[in-house]
Amino acid sequence: MPHVVFVCTGNAARSVMAGAILAAHLDDVEITTAGTHVVEGMPMSWRTREALAGLDVTAPRHRSTQLRDPHVDTADLVVGLAGEHVAYVRRTHPDAAARTGTLRRLARDLPGTSGPFAERVAALDLAHTPLEAWEDVIDPAGGDLPEFEACARDIHLLLGQLAPALRPDGDDALTRGET
């Protein structure tokens, strides 16, 4: 069972959405969500909760958590929702840099590879891959509900592309378009 850590800034919207969406569809993946600059113990915003509800997904026990060494030390894959999150992991947790990439890059590059999971991730050379603007999932913070809903749909689509790489059989609701 791979351990996937999703990272955003406040652990109140994007990483929460990613973790909840993946957890709703894959039960054989361990999921952690965390942020780079967090007020600990806060619930997700109401807009995040409503955007997830629009996908029939919930995360009722969520409380914001700062990214820490134990999260990245045990992760098979650290997924940043923007380049700044990958840069943060590279800077503060350099041993995890080779297992850290943006959701957009991983959704594009990881599914087409074959072999053991750790080898497929290593083959991407993530620690040395330049971060590019196209990789960011737009932060809905400060926006209204439609921005949060658009973000949740974007993350859902990207996870649909990444999910087959996390499950060798590739059979999951995300890739079939179910929610």
C-alpha positions as MATLAB code, in Angstrom:
seq = 'MPHVVFVCTGNAARSVMAGAILAAHLDDVEITTAGTHVVEGMPMSWRTREALAGLDVTAPRHRSTQLRDPHVDTADLVVGLAGEHVAYVRRTHPDAAARTGTLRRLARDLPGTSGPFAERVAALDLAHTPLEAWEDVIDPAGGDLPEFEACARDIHLLLGQLAPALRPDGDDALTRGET';
ca = [
       0.000    0.000    0.000;
       1.670    3.239   -1.076;
       1.688    6.176    1.325;
       0.834    9.423   -0.493;
       1.221   12.824    1.161;
      -0.635   15.775   -0.379;
       0.814   19.223    0.391;
      -0.599   22.710   -0.107;
      -0.104   25.958    1.802;
      -2.671   26.054    4.626;
      -3.983   22.466    4.477;
      -7.470   23.933    4.226;
      -8.426   23.532    0.547;
      -6.296   21.932   -2.195;
      -4.490   19.200   -0.233;
      -7.693   18.450    1.677;
      -9.589   18.072   -1.593;
      -6.913   15.827   -3.079;
      -6.713   13.591   -0.026;
     -10.474   13.295    0.360;
     -11.093   12.612   -3.336;
      -8.419    9.921   -3.495;
      -9.576    8.347   -0.216;
     -13.162    8.190   -1.470;
     -12.101    6.077   -4.432;
      -9.029    4.091   -3.397;
      -9.002    2.129   -0.156;
      -5.573    0.584   -0.657;
      -3.573    3.823   -0.415;
      -2.489    5.478    2.836;
      -3.158    9.218    2.589;
      -1.833   12.146    4.603;
      -2.577   15.821    3.963;
      -0.474   18.676    5.304;
       0.514   22.258    4.616;
       3.629   24.385    4.423;
       2.312   27.294    6.536;
      -0.478   26.030    8.757;
      -2.506   27.163   11.727;
      -2.730   23.748   13.403;
      -6.047   22.057   14.138;
      -8.336   24.149   11.948;
     -11.222   22.533   10.053;
     -11.473   22.942    6.299;
     -13.292   25.995    5.031;
     -17.007   25.758    4.307;
     -16.216   26.373    0.633;
     -13.894   23.355    0.578;
     -16.558   21.236    2.279;
     -19.218   22.349   -0.229;
     -16.924   21.794   -3.228;
     -16.223   18.262   -2.017;
     -19.927   17.646   -1.411;
     -20.519   18.509   -5.063;
     -18.374   15.449   -5.878;
     -20.117   13.313   -3.205;
     -16.942   13.356   -1.101;
     -16.486   14.239    2.570;
     -13.593   14.621    5.005;
     -15.403   15.111    8.330;
     -12.407   14.506   10.578;
     -10.019   16.876    8.812;
      -7.932   19.249   10.916;
      -5.067   21.246    9.447;
      -1.573   19.859    9.988;
       1.869   21.299    9.351;
       4.094   19.121    7.146;
       6.639   17.364    9.374;
       9.498   14.900    9.045;
       7.409   11.785    9.875;
       5.026   12.608    7.009;
       7.736   12.757    4.356;
       9.959   10.079    5.921;
       7.246    7.441    5.490;
       5.858    8.706    2.164;
       6.266    6.777   -1.050;
       5.107    9.884   -2.904;
       4.791   13.522   -1.826;
       2.394   15.449   -4.052;
       2.537   19.240   -4.056;
      -0.446   21.117   -5.395;
       1.871   23.835   -6.726;
       5.540   24.287   -7.504;
       6.043   26.311   -4.334;
       5.051   23.239   -2.277;
       7.579   21.035   -4.069;
      10.234   23.728   -3.582;
       9.368   23.824    0.131;
       9.807   20.051    0.461;
      13.097   20.183   -1.445;
      14.326   22.899    0.936;
      13.056   21.552    4.267;
      13.017   17.790    3.620;
      15.781   17.244    1.027;
      15.776   13.467    1.526;
      12.229   13.393    0.117;
      12.983   15.506   -2.978;
      13.311   12.452   -5.228;
       9.783   11.365   -4.216;
       8.167   14.802   -4.523;
       6.402   16.312   -7.522;
       3.389   18.392   -8.398;
       0.042   16.746   -8.971;
      -0.030   17.972  -12.582;
       3.448   16.615  -13.391;
       2.818   13.291  -11.683;
      -0.583   12.903  -13.386;
       1.118   13.484  -16.721;
       4.361   11.530  -16.230;
       3.849    8.682  -13.742;
       0.948    6.626  -15.189;
       2.742    5.680  -18.419;
       5.642    4.019  -16.663;
       5.907    0.364  -15.606;
       7.725   -1.578  -12.887;
       7.775   -1.366   -9.088;
       6.286    1.860   -7.719;
       9.507    3.150   -6.105;
      11.451    2.543   -9.329;
       8.807    4.321  -11.422;
       8.952    7.346   -9.126;
      12.780    7.320   -9.106;
      12.863    7.201  -12.913;
      11.155   10.606  -13.037;
      14.225   12.243  -11.423;
      11.914   14.574   -9.510;
      14.660   16.065   -7.323;
      16.260   17.625  -10.408;
      13.181   18.451  -12.447;
      12.707   22.202  -12.913;
       9.404   23.484  -11.563;
       7.235   25.229  -14.148;
       4.206   27.530  -13.882;
       1.878   25.100  -15.716;
       2.191   22.665  -12.800;
       0.217   24.739  -10.279;
      -3.342   23.896   -9.300;
      -4.825   27.358   -8.830;
      -5.395   28.223   -5.182;
      -9.083   29.034   -4.618;
      -8.330   30.893   -1.354;
     -10.067   34.239   -1.271;
     -12.463   33.110   -3.983;
     -16.114   32.257   -3.831;
     -17.693   28.814   -4.000;
     -17.407   28.555   -7.820;
     -13.593   28.870   -7.580;
     -13.493   26.098   -4.970;
     -15.756   23.901   -7.084;
     -13.547   24.452  -10.143;
     -10.483   23.556   -8.072;
     -12.123   20.363   -6.803;
     -13.075   19.340  -10.356;
      -9.529   20.033  -11.565;
      -8.035   17.938   -8.757;
     -10.559   15.149   -9.427;
      -9.548   15.068  -13.091;
      -5.833   15.028  -12.268;
      -6.275   12.238   -9.718;
      -8.162   10.269  -12.349;
      -5.002   10.417  -14.448;
      -2.688    9.579  -11.522;
      -4.774    6.840   -9.873;
      -3.758    4.048  -12.277;
      -0.140    4.561  -11.255;
      -1.125    4.057   -7.623;
      -3.113    0.861   -8.339;
      -1.515   -1.654  -10.648;
      -4.853   -2.967  -11.899;
      -5.926    0.553  -12.902;
      -9.541   -0.249  -12.011;
     -11.013    2.503   -9.902;
     -13.919    4.886   -9.959;
     -11.741    7.882  -10.763;
     -10.542    6.479  -14.085;
     -14.080    5.377  -15.015;
     -15.345    8.923  -14.396;
     -17.501    7.936  -11.406;
     -17.736   10.052   -8.277;
];
